GROMACS .gro file of C-alpha atoms in nm:
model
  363
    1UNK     CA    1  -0.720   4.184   1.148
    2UNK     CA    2  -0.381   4.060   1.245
    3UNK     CA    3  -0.229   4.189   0.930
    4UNK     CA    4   0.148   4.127   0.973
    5UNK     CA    5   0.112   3.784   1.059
    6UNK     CA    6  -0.131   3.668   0.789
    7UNK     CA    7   0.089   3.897   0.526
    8UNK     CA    8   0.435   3.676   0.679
    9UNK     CA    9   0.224   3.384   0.556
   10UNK     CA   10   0.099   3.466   0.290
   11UNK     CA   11   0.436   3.613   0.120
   12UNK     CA   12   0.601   3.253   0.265
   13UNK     CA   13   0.346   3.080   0.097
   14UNK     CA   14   0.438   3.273  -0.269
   15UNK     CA   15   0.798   3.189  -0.224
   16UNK     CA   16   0.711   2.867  -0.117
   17UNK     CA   17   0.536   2.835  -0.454
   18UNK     CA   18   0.703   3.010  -0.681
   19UNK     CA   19   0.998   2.739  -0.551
   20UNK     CA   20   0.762   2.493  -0.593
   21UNK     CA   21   0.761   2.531  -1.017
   22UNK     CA   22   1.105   2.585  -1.045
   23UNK     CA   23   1.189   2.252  -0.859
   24UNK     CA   24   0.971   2.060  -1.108
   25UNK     CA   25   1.149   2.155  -1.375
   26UNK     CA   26   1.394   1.945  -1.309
   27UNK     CA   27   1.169   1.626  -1.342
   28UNK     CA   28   1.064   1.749  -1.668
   29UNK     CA   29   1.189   1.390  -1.829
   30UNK     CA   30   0.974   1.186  -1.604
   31UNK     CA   31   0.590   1.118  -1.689
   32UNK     CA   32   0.505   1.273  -1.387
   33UNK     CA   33   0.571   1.599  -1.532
   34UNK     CA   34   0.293   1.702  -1.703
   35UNK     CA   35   0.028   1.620  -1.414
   36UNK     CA   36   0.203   1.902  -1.229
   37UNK     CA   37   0.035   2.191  -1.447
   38UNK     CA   38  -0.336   2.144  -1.308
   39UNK     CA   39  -0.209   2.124  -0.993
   40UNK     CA   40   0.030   2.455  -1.080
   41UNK     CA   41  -0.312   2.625  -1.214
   42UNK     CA   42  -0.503   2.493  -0.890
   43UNK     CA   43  -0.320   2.689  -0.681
   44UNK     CA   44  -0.271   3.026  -0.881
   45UNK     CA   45  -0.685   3.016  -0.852
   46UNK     CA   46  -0.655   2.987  -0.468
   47UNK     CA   47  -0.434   3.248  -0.465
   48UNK     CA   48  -0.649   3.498  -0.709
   49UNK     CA   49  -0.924   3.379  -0.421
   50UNK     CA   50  -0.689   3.477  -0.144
   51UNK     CA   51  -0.654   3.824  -0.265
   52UNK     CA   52  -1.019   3.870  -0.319
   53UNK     CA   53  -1.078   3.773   0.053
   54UNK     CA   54  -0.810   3.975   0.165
   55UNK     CA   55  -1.001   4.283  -0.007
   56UNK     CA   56  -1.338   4.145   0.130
   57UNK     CA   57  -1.176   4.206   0.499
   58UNK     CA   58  -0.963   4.510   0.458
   59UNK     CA   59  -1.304   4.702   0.336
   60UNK     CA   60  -1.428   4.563   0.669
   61UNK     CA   61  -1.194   4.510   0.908
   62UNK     CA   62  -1.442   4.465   1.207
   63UNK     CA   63  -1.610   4.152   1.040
   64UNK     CA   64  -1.443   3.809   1.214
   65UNK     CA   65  -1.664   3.601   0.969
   66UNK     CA   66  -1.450   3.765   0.676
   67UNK     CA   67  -1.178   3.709   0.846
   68UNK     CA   68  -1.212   3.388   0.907
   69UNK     CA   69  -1.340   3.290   0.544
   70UNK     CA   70  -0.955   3.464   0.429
   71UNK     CA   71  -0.792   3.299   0.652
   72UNK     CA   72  -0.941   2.924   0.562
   73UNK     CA   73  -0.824   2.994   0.228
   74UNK     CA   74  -0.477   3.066   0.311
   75UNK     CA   75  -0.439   2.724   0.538
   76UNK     CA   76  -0.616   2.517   0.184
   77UNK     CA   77  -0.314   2.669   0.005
   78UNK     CA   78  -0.064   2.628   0.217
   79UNK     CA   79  -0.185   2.213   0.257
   80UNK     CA   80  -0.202   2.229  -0.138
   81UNK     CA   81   0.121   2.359  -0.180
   82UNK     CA   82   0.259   2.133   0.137
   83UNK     CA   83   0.134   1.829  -0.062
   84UNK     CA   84   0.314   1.926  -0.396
   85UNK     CA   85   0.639   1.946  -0.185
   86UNK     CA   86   0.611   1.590  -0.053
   87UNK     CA   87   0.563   1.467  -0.412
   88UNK     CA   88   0.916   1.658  -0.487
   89UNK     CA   89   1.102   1.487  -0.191
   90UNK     CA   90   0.985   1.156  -0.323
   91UNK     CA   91   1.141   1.235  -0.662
   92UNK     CA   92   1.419   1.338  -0.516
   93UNK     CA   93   1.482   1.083  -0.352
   94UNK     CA   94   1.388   0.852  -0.676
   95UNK     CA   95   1.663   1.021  -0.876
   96UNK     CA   96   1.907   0.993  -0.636
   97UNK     CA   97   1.846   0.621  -0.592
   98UNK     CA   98   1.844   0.594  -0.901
   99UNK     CA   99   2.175   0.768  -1.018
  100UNK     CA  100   2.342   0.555  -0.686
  101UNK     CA  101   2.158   0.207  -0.736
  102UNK     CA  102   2.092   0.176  -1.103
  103UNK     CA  103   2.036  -0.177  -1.138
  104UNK     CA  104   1.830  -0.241  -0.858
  105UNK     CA  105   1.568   0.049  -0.932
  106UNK     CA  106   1.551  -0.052  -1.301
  107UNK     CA  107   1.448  -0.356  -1.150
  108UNK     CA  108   1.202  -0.277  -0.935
  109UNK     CA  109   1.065  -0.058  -1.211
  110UNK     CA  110   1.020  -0.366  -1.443
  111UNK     CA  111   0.884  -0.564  -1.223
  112UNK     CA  112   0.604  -0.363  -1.118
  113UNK     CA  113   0.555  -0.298  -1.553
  114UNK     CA  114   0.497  -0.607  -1.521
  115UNK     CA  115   0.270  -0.655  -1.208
  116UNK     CA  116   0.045  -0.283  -1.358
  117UNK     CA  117  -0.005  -0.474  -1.685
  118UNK     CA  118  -0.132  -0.808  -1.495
  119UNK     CA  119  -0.363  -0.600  -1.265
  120UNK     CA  120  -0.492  -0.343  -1.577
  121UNK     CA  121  -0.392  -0.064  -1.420
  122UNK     CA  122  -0.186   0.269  -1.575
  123UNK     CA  123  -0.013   0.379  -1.297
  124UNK     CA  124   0.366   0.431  -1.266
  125UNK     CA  125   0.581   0.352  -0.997
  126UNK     CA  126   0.908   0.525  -0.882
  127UNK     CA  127   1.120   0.301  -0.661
  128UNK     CA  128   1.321   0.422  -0.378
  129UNK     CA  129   1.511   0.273  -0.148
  130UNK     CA  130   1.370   0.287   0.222
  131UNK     CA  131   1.348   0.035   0.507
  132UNK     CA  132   1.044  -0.142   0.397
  133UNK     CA  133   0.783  -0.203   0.162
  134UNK     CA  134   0.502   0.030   0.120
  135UNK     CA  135   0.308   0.245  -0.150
  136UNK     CA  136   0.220   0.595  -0.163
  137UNK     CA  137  -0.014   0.773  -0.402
  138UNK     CA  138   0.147   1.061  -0.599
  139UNK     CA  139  -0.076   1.340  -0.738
  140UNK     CA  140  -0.414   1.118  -0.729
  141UNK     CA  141  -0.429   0.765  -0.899
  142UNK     CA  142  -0.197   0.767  -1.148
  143UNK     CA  143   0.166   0.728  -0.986
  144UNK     CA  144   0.323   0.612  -0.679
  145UNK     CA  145   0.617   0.613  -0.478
  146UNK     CA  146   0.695   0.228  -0.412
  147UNK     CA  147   0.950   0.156  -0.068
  148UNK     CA  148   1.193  -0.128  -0.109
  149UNK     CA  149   1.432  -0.195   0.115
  150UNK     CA  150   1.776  -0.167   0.077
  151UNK     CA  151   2.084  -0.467   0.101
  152UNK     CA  152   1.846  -0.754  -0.021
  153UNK     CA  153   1.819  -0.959  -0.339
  154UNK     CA  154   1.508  -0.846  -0.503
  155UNK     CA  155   1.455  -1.189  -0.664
  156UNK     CA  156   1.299  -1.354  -0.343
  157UNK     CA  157   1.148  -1.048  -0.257
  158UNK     CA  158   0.940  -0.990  -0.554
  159UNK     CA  159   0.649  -1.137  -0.464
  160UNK     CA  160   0.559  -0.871  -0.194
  161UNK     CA  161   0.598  -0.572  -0.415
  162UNK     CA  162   0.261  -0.766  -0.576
  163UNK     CA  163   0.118  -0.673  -0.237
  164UNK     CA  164   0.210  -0.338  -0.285
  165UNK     CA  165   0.121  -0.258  -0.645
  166UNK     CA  166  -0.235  -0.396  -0.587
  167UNK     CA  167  -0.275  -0.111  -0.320
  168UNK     CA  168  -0.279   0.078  -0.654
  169UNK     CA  169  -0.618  -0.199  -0.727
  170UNK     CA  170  -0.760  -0.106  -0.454
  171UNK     CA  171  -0.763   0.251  -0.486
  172UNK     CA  172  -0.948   0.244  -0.817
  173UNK     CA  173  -1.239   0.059  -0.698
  174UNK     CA  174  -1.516   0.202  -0.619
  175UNK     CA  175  -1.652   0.087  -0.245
  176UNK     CA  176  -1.620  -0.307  -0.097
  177UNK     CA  177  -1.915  -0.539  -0.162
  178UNK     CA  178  -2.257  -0.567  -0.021
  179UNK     CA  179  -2.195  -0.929   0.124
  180UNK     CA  180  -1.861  -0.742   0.315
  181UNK     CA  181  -2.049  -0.455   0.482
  182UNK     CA  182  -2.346  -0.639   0.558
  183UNK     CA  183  -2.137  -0.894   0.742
  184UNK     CA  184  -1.944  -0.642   0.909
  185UNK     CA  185  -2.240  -0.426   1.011
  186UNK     CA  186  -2.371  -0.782   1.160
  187UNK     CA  187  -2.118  -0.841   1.343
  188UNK     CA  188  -2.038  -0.442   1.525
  189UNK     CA  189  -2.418  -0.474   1.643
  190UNK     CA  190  -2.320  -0.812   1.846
  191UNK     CA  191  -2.037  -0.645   1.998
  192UNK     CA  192  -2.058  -0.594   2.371
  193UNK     CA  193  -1.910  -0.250   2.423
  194UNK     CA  194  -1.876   0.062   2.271
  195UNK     CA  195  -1.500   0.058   2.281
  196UNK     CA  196  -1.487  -0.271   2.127
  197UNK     CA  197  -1.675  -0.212   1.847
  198UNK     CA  198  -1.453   0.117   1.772
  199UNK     CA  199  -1.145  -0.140   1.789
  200UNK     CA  200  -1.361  -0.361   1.597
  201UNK     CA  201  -1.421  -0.126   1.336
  202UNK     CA  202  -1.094   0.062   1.320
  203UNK     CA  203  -0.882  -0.228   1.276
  204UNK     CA  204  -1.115  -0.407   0.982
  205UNK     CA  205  -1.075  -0.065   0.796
  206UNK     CA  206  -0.719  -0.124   0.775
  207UNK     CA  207  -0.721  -0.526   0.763
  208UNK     CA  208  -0.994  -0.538   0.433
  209UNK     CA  209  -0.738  -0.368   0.251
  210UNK     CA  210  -0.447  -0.549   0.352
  211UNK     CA  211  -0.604  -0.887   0.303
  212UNK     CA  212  -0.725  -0.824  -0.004
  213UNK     CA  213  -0.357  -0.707  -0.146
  214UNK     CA  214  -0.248  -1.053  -0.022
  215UNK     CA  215  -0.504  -1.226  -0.212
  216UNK     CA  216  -0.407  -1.023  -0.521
  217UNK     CA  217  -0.007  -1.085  -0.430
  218UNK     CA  218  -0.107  -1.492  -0.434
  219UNK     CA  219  -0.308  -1.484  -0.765
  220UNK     CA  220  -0.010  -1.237  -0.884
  221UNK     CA  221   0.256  -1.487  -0.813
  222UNK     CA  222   0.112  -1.843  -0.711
  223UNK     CA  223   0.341  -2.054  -0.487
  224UNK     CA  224   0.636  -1.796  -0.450
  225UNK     CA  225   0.391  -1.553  -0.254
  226UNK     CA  226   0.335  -1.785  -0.004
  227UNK     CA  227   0.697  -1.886   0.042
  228UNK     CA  228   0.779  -1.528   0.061
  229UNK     CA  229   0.504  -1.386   0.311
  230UNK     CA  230   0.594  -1.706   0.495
  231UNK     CA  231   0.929  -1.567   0.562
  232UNK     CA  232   0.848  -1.223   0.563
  233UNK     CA  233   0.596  -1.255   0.839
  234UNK     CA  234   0.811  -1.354   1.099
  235UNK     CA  235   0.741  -1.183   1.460
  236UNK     CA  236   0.690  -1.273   1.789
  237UNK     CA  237   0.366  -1.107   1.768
  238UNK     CA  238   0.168  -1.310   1.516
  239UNK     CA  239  -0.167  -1.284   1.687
  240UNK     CA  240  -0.120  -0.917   1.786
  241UNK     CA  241  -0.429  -0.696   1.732
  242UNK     CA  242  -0.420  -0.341   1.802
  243UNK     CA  243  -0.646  -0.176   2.081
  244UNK     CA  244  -0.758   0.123   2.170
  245UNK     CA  245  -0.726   0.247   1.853
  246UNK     CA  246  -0.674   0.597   1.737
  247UNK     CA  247  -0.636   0.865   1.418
  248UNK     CA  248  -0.304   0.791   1.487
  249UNK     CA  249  -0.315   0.485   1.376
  250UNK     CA  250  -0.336   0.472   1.037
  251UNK     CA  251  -0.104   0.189   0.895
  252UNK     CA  252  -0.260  -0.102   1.115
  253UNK     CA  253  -0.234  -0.461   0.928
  254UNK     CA  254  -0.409  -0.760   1.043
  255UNK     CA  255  -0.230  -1.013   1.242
  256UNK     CA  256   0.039  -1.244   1.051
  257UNK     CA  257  -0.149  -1.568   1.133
  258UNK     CA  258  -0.484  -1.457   0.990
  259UNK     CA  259  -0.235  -1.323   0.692
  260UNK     CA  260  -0.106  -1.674   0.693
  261UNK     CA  261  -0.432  -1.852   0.689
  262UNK     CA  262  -0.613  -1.634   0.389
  263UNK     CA  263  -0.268  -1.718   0.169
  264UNK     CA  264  -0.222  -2.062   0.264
  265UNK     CA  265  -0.626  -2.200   0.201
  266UNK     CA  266  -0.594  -2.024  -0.123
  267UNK     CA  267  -0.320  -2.238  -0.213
  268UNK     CA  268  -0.518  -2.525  -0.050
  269UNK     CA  269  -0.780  -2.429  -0.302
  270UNK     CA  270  -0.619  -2.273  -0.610
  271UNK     CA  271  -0.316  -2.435  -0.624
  272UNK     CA  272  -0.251  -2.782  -0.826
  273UNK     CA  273  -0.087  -3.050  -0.637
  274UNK     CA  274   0.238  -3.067  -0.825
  275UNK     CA  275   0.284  -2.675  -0.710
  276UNK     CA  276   0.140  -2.739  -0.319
  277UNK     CA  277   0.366  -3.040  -0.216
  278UNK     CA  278   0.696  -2.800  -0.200
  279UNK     CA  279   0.527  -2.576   0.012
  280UNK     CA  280   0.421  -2.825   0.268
  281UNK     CA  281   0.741  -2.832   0.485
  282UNK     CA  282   0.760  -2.441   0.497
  283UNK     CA  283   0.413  -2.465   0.610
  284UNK     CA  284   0.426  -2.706   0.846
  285UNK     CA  285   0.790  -2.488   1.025
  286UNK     CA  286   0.550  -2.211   1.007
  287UNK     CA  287   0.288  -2.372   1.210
  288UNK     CA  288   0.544  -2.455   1.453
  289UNK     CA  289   0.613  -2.090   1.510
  290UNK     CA  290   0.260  -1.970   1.602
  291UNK     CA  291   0.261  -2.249   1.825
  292UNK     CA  292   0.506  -2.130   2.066
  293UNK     CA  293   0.266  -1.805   2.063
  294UNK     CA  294  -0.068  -1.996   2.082
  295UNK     CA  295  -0.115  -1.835   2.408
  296UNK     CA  296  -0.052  -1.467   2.314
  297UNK     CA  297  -0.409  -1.485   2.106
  298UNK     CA  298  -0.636  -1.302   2.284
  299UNK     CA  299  -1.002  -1.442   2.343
  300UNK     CA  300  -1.172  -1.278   2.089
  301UNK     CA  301  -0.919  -1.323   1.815
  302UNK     CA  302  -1.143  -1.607   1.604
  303UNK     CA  303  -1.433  -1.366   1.649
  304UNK     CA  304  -1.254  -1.114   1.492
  305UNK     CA  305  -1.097  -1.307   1.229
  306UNK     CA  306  -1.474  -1.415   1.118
  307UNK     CA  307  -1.477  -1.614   0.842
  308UNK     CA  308  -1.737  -1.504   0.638
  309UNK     CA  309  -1.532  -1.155   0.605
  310UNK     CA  310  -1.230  -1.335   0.536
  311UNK     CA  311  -1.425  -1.498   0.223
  312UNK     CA  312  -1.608  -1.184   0.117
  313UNK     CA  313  -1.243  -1.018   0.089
  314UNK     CA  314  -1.121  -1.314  -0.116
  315UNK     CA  315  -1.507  -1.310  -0.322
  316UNK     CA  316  -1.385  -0.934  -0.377
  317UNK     CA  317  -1.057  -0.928  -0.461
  318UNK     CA  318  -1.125  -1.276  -0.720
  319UNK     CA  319  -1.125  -1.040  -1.013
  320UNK     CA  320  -0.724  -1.020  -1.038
  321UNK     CA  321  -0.658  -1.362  -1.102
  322UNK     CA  322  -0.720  -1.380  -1.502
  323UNK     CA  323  -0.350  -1.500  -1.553
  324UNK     CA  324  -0.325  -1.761  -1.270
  325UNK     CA  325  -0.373  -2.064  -1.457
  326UNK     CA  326  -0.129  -1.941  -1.747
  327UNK     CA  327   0.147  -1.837  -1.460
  328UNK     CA  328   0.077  -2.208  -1.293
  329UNK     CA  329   0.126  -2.397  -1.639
  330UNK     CA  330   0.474  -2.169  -1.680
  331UNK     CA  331   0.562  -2.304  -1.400
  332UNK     CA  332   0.473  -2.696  -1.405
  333UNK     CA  333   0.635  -2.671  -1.766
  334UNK     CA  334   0.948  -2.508  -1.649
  335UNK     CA  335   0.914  -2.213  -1.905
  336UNK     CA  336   1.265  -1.990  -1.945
  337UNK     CA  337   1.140  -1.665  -1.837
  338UNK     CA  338   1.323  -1.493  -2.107
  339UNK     CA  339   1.046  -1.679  -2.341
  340UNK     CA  340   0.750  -1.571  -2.204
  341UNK     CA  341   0.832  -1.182  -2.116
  342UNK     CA  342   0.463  -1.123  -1.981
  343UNK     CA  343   0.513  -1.350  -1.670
  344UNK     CA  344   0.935  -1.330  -1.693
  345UNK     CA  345   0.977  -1.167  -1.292
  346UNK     CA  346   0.683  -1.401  -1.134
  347UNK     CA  347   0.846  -1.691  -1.299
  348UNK     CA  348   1.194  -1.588  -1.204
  349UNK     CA  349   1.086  -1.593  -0.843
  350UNK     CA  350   0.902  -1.922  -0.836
  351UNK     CA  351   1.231  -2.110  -0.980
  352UNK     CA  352   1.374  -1.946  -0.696
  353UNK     CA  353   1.153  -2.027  -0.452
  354UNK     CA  354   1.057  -2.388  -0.551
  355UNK     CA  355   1.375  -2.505  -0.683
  356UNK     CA  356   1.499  -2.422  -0.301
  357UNK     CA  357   1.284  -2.589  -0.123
  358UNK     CA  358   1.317  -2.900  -0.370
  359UNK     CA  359   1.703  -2.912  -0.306
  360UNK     CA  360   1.584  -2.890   0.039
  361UNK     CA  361   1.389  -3.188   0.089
  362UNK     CA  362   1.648  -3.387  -0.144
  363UNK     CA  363   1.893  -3.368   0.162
   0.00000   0.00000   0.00000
C-alpha cells in the first residue's frame, strides 16, 4: 500500500474539513445554515468508514481489492467535501455583493420571493453578481445561487430571472411526459446515422429544459417576457445547433429562433389582443433579423425543431400558469403595483415594457 501518499490525502482532506465547519459559521444568519449539519454528519460517517478500510488493508497489506475499496472511499469524501466548498464560494461571493451592491441584490431577492411564491416552490435564492443569468442548485432542492449580471437596470431584465427561477420547477418534477418521450423515441429511430441521433439526443436533453423555462418565464410575466427575450436573444447565430456533441457540453440551449417561435405563438394564443398589438412591431424587427441569417439554418433544422415536441414541452410545462389571467387583467386595468404586492415586480416590468413601445409607435 502506498501509505504516505494516501496518509498526505487523507490528513489534507481533515484540514480541508475541519476548515470546512469553521467557514460556515460565518453564514450562521442565513437559512442556509442549518442544511449544513447533515451534510457535516455525512461526512464524519465517511470518515469513521475511511478508518475502518484503512484497518481492513493494513491487516492485509497484499490485498489490491482492499485497497482499492479504501481508496474509493477517500475520493467520495474528498468530492463531498469539494462540493461543500463550492457552496461556500457562492456565499461568499453573495455577502460580498451584497455588502457592495445592496440595493440591487435586495432586489433581485424580492423578485424571485415573488416569482417562488407564483411557481409554489420553497426554495431560496442568493443573488450574485456575475456576467449572466444562470441558476445553480445549492445543497439539493432547496436553495440556489441565481447569476445576474452586473451594470444593468434590473427592471427590464426581470422577466428572464422567471426563466431562471423555474429551473428550480423543473428540478422538482419528477420525469417529462409520456407524449414527450414517445415522440422523441419516434423520432431518434428515423434518424439516419448513429452520430446524428447522439446530436439528436444530446442537444434535446438540454433544449426540453430550456424551452420549458421559457414557457414558464411567458406565463410568469405575459407580454414583458417576450419583449425581453426578444432583446435578449440577439446573435448572429440564431439558428445555431451544436454538433458533435460531448460530456463537455453541458449548458447547450436550443437555438434563439425556435426560442422565439415557442414564446411568440404563446402570445399568439394566450395573449388578449389589447396586450399583443404592442408587441407586433418588436416582432416584426425581430423577424427581420433572422432573415439576414435565413441561410445559416442548416437542413435539418425544422426536423429538429419538430413540432409535436415543441407542444408536448408547452402541454408539460401548462401547469405554471394559474396566475396568468389575474397578471393580464393587472395589466389591461393599469393596476399600481404597490396595490397588488403579489404581482408588484411582473407588473413593474410590463409598464416598462409596454408603455415603451406605446411611446414608440406614437412617434
Amino acid at each position: 500500500m502506498p501509505t504516505r501518499i494516501i496518509d498526505h490525502r487523507e490528513s489534507d482532506l481533515e484540514a480541508r474539513f475541519e476548515h470546512l465547519q469553521e467557514e460556515a459559521e460565518r453564514f450562521s444568519e442565513l437559512p442556509i445554515s442549518n442544511a449544513f449539519d447533515e451534510y457535516f454528519s455525512n461526512i464524519r460517517g465517511a470518515f469513521e468508514k475511511i478508518d475502518s478500510r484503512r484497518s481492513d488493508v493494513e491487516a492485509n497489506p497484499d490485498n489490491d481489492a482492499l485497497y482499492q475499496r479504501y481508496l474509493s472511499k477517500v475520493i467520495s469524501a474528498e468530492a463531498d467535501i469539494s462540493d461543500l466548498e463550492l457552496v461556500l464560494t457562492h456565499l461568499d461571493l453573495y455577502t460580498h455583493h451584497r455588502d457592495r451592491w445592496p440595493d440591487r441584490i435586495q432586489h433581485v431577492e424580492e423578485i424571485c420571493e415573488e416569482l417562488t411564491d407564483a411557481f409554489g416552490l420553497s426554495v431560496t435564492c442568493f443573488p450574485v453578481i456575475r456576467e449572466n443569468y444562470a441558476l445553480l442548485p445549492l445543497l439539493d432542492d432547496d436553495f440556489y445561487v441565481i447569476y445576474v449580471p452586473r451594470g444593468r437596470s434590473i427592471v427590464p431584465t426581470t422577466p428572464i430571472l422567471a426563466h431562471e427561477v423555474a429551473h428550480a420547477l423543473l428540478d422538482q418534477r419528477s420525469s417529462r411526459s409520456h407524449e414527450f418521450n414517445q415522440r422523441f423515441s419516434e423520432l431518434r429511430r428515423q434518424m439516419d446515422h448513429e452520430r446524428t441521433e447522439r446530436d439528436f439526443h444530446g442537444n434535446w436533453s438540454h433544449w426540453y429544459s430550456e424551452l420549458f423555462c421559457d414557457v414558464a418565464g411567458f406565463f410568469a410575466f405575459g407580454p414583458s417576457y417576450v419583449c425581453a427575450q426578444l432583446h435578449h436573444l440577439l446573435s448572429r447565430s440564431p439558428y445555431f445547433i451544436q454538433r458533435d456533441v460531448g460530456v463537455e457540453d453541458d449548458t447547450l440551449h436550443p437555438p434563439d429562433a425556435l426560442r422565439v417561435t415557442v414564446i411568440t405563438d404563446l402570445a399568439d394564443e394566450y395573449l388578449p389582443k389589447q396586450l399583443r398589438e404592442p408587441l407586433e412591431d418588436i416582432r416584426e424587427e425581430y423577424t427581420q433579423h433572422l432573415q439576414c441569417y435565413e441561410e445559416s439554418k442548416r437542413p435539418f433544422y425544422d426536423e429538429w425543431a419538430d413540432d409535436e415536441l415543441v407542444d408536448a414541452v408547452i402541454s408539460d410545462a401548462a401547469g405554471v400558469n394559474t396566475q396568468f389571467e389575474q397578471l393580464c387583467s393587472h395589466i389591461q386595468n393599469g393596476s399600481d403595483p404597490s396595490n397588488v404586492p403579489e404581482f408588484e415586480f411582473r407588473l413593474k416590468a410590463n409598464r416598462y415594457w409596454l408603455d415603451g413601445l406605446v411611446e414608440i409607435l406614437k412617434r
